[in-house]
PDB file of C-alpha atoms in Angstrom:
ATOM      1  CA  MET A 215     -53.299   4.289   1.036  1.00 67.00           C
ATOM      2  CA  SER A 216     -51.676   7.253   2.700  1.00 81.00           C
ATOM      3  CA  ARG A 217     -48.898   9.204   1.117  1.00 81.00           C
ATOM      4  CA  SER A 218     -46.315   8.340   3.799  1.00 83.00           C
ATOM      5  CA  ARG A 219     -47.086   4.628   3.538  1.00 87.00           C
ATOM      6  CA  ARG A 220     -46.670   4.715  -0.254  1.00 88.00           C
ATOM      7  CA  TRP A 221     -43.384   6.597   0.134  1.00 89.00           C
ATOM      8  CA  PHE A 222     -42.195   3.995   2.658  1.00 88.00           C
ATOM      9  CA  ARG A 223     -43.037   1.144   0.258  1.00 90.00           C
ATOM     10  CA  VAL A 224     -41.266   2.819  -2.660  1.00 91.00           C
ATOM     11  CA  VAL A 225     -38.125   3.538  -0.646  1.00 90.00           C
ATOM     12  CA  GLY A 226     -38.185   0.038   0.860  1.00 91.00           C
ATOM     13  CA  GLY A 227     -38.578  -1.521  -2.600  1.00 92.00           C
ATOM     14  CA  VAL A 228     -35.735   0.520  -4.042  1.00 92.00           C
ATOM     15  CA  LEU A 229     -33.460  -0.437  -1.136  1.00 91.00           C
ATOM     16  CA  LEU A 230     -34.422  -4.101  -1.433  1.00 92.00           C
ATOM     17  CA  VAL A 231     -33.790  -4.226  -5.188  1.00 91.00           C
ATOM     18  CA  GLY A 232     -30.533  -2.303  -4.786  1.00 87.00           C
ATOM     19  CA  GLY A 233     -29.383  -4.659  -2.046  1.00 88.00           C
ATOM     20  CA  LEU A 234     -30.232  -7.756  -4.093  1.00 89.00           C
ATOM     21  CA  LEU A 235     -28.433  -6.368  -7.141  1.00 86.00           C
ATOM     22  CA  GLY A 236     -25.451  -5.472  -4.983  1.00 83.00           C
ATOM     23  CA  VAL A 237     -25.210  -9.017  -3.653  1.00 84.00           C
ATOM     24  CA  ALA A 238     -25.759 -10.584  -7.075  1.00 85.00           C
ATOM     25  CA  LEU A 239     -23.241  -8.363  -8.862  1.00 83.00           C
ATOM     26  CA  ARG A 240     -20.691  -8.038  -6.054  1.00 86.00           C
ATOM     27  CA  GLY A 241     -17.924 -10.002  -7.831  1.00 87.00           C
ATOM     28  CA  PRO A 242     -18.066  -8.252 -11.221  1.00 87.00           C
ATOM     29  CA  VAL A 243     -18.521  -4.824  -9.657  1.00 84.00           C
ATOM     30  CA  LEU A 244     -15.607  -5.362  -7.275  1.00 87.00           C
ATOM     31  CA  GLU A 245     -13.413  -6.563 -10.131  1.00 90.00           C
ATOM     32  CA  PHE A 246     -14.372  -3.534 -12.239  1.00 90.00           C
ATOM     33  CA  VAL A 247     -13.664  -1.102  -9.402  1.00 88.00           C
ATOM     34  CA  MET A 248     -10.303  -2.698  -8.602  1.00 89.00           C
ATOM     35  CA  ASP A 249      -9.297  -2.668 -12.289  1.00 89.00           C
ATOM     36  CA  ARG A 250     -10.155   1.018 -12.546  1.00 89.00           C
ATOM     37  CA  MET A 251      -8.320   1.887  -9.312  1.00 88.00           C
ATOM     38  CA  THR A 252      -5.118   0.061 -10.269  1.00 86.00           C
ATOM     39  CA  ALA A 253      -5.098   0.747 -14.030  1.00 85.00           C
ATOM     40  CA  ASP A 254      -2.187   3.199 -13.927  1.00 80.00           C
ATOM     41  CA  MET A 255      -0.641   2.192 -10.616  1.00 81.00           C
ATOM     42  CA  PHE A 256       2.361   0.362 -12.031  1.00 77.00           C
ATOM     43  CA  VAL A 257       4.717   1.191 -14.901  1.00 73.00           C
ATOM     44  CA  GLN A 258       5.018  -1.348 -17.690  1.00 75.00           C
ATOM     45  CA  THR A 259       8.775  -1.001 -18.188  1.00 76.00           C
ATOM     46  CA  ASP A 260      11.602   0.403 -16.099  1.00 71.00           C
ATOM     47  CA  SER A 261      12.838   3.232 -18.287  1.00 77.00           C
ATOM     48  CA  ASP A 262      14.568   5.543 -15.826  1.00 76.00           C
ATOM     49  CA  ALA A 263      18.208   5.616 -14.764  1.00 80.00           C
ATOM     50  CA  TRP A 264      17.498   5.300 -11.023  1.00 76.00           C
ATOM     51  CA  ASN A 265      19.811   2.825  -9.343  1.00 75.00           C
ATOM     52  CA  PRO A 266      18.355   1.422  -6.103  1.00 73.00           C
ATOM     53  CA  GLY A 267      21.770   0.469  -4.760  1.00 76.00           C
ATOM     54  CA  LEU A 268      23.279  -2.842  -3.803  1.00 77.00           C
ATOM     55  CA  PRO A 269      21.570  -6.013  -4.984  1.00 80.00           C
ATOM     56  CA  LEU A 270      20.247  -8.441  -2.396  1.00 77.00           C
ATOM     57  CA  GLY A 271      22.989 -10.499  -0.808  1.00 80.00           C
ATOM     58  CA  ALA A 272      25.796  -8.140  -1.800  1.00 82.00           C
ATOM     59  CA  VAL A 273      28.529  -7.253   0.673  1.00 78.00           C
ATOM     60  CA  ALA A 274      27.994  -3.786   2.125  1.00 74.00           C
ATOM     61  CA  PRO A 275      30.851  -1.314   1.828  1.00 76.00           C
ATOM     62  CA  ALA A 276      32.851  -0.349   4.907  1.00 74.00           C
ATOM     63  CA  VAL A 277      31.307   2.475   6.879  1.00 73.00           C
ATOM     64  CA  SER A 278      32.300   4.610   9.843  1.00 72.00           C
ATOM     65  CA  VAL A 279      29.508   5.060  12.352  1.00 70.00           C
ATOM     66  CA  SER A 280      29.303   6.971  15.610  1.00 72.00           C
ATOM     67  CA  PHE A 281      27.238   4.951  18.067  1.00 70.00           C
ATOM     68  CA  GLN A 282      26.815   5.920  21.727  1.00 76.00           C
ATOM     69  CA  ASN A 283      29.915   8.168  21.656  1.00 75.00           C
ATOM     70  CA  THR A 284      32.085   5.332  20.329  1.00 75.00           C
ATOM     71  CA  VAL A 285      33.397   5.315  16.751  1.00 71.00           C
ATOM     72  CA  ILE A 286      32.907   1.944  15.096  1.00 66.00           C
ATOM     73  CA  HIS A 287      34.808   1.601  11.823  1.00 66.00           C
ATOM     74  CA  THR A 288      33.310  -1.638  10.542  1.00 72.00           C
ATOM     75  CA  LEU A 289      29.918  -3.290  10.499  1.00 73.00           C
ATOM     76  CA  GLU A 290      31.284  -6.243  12.454  1.00 73.00           C
ATOM     77  CA  GLY A 291      31.090  -4.051  15.557  1.00 73.00           C
ATOM     78  CA  PHE A 292      27.317  -4.092  15.329  1.00 74.00           C
ATOM     79  CA  HIS A 293      26.358  -7.668  14.618  1.00 77.00           C
ATOM     80  CA  GLY A 294      25.940 -10.309  17.237  1.00 82.00           C
ATOM     81  CA  ALA A 295      25.263 -14.039  17.289  1.00 85.00           C
ATOM     82  CA  ASN A 296      22.300 -13.730  14.908  1.00 84.00           C
ATOM     83  CA  GLY A 297      24.025 -11.468  12.395  1.00 80.00           C
ATOM     84  CA  LEU A 298      23.073  -7.961  11.337  1.00 80.00           C
ATOM     85  CA  LEU A 299      20.130  -6.503   9.491  1.00 82.00           C
ATOM     86  CA  LEU A 300      21.129  -3.215   7.909  1.00 77.00           C
ATOM     87  CA  PHE A 301      18.335  -1.036   6.576  1.00 78.00           C
ATOM     88  CA  PHE A 302      18.978   2.203   4.700  1.00 72.00           C
ATOM     89  CA  ASN A 303      16.063   4.610   4.528  1.00 74.00           C
ATOM     90  CA  ARG A 304      15.928   7.741   2.479  1.00 68.00           C
ATOM     91  CA  SER A 305      14.462  10.745   4.258  1.00 65.00           C
ATOM     92  CA  VAL A 306      10.723  11.224   3.882  1.00 66.00           C
ATOM     93  CA  ASP A 307      11.346  14.937   3.354  1.00 64.00           C
ATOM     94  CA  TRP A 308      12.804  14.881  -0.189  1.00 58.00           C
TER      95      TRP A 308
END
């Protein structure tokens, strides 16, 4: 048997066994990898003093907004027949 043919059989066998093991152990390996990736992703308890703002459903405070060169003093000037969705976003550049 030639050297290149033997090398081809060895590489083919290794790939075949690796592929079969990968299919057979896909679930446990995926679970292990996901556990390792997310192990320290979330904090266990909220221990800081950060206040995210108004709770859901709370009435927003009155604001003064300049919109298209017109000063609107209340939020009622913005909402229409379907109401108003107000989204506050902190700058990405902190």
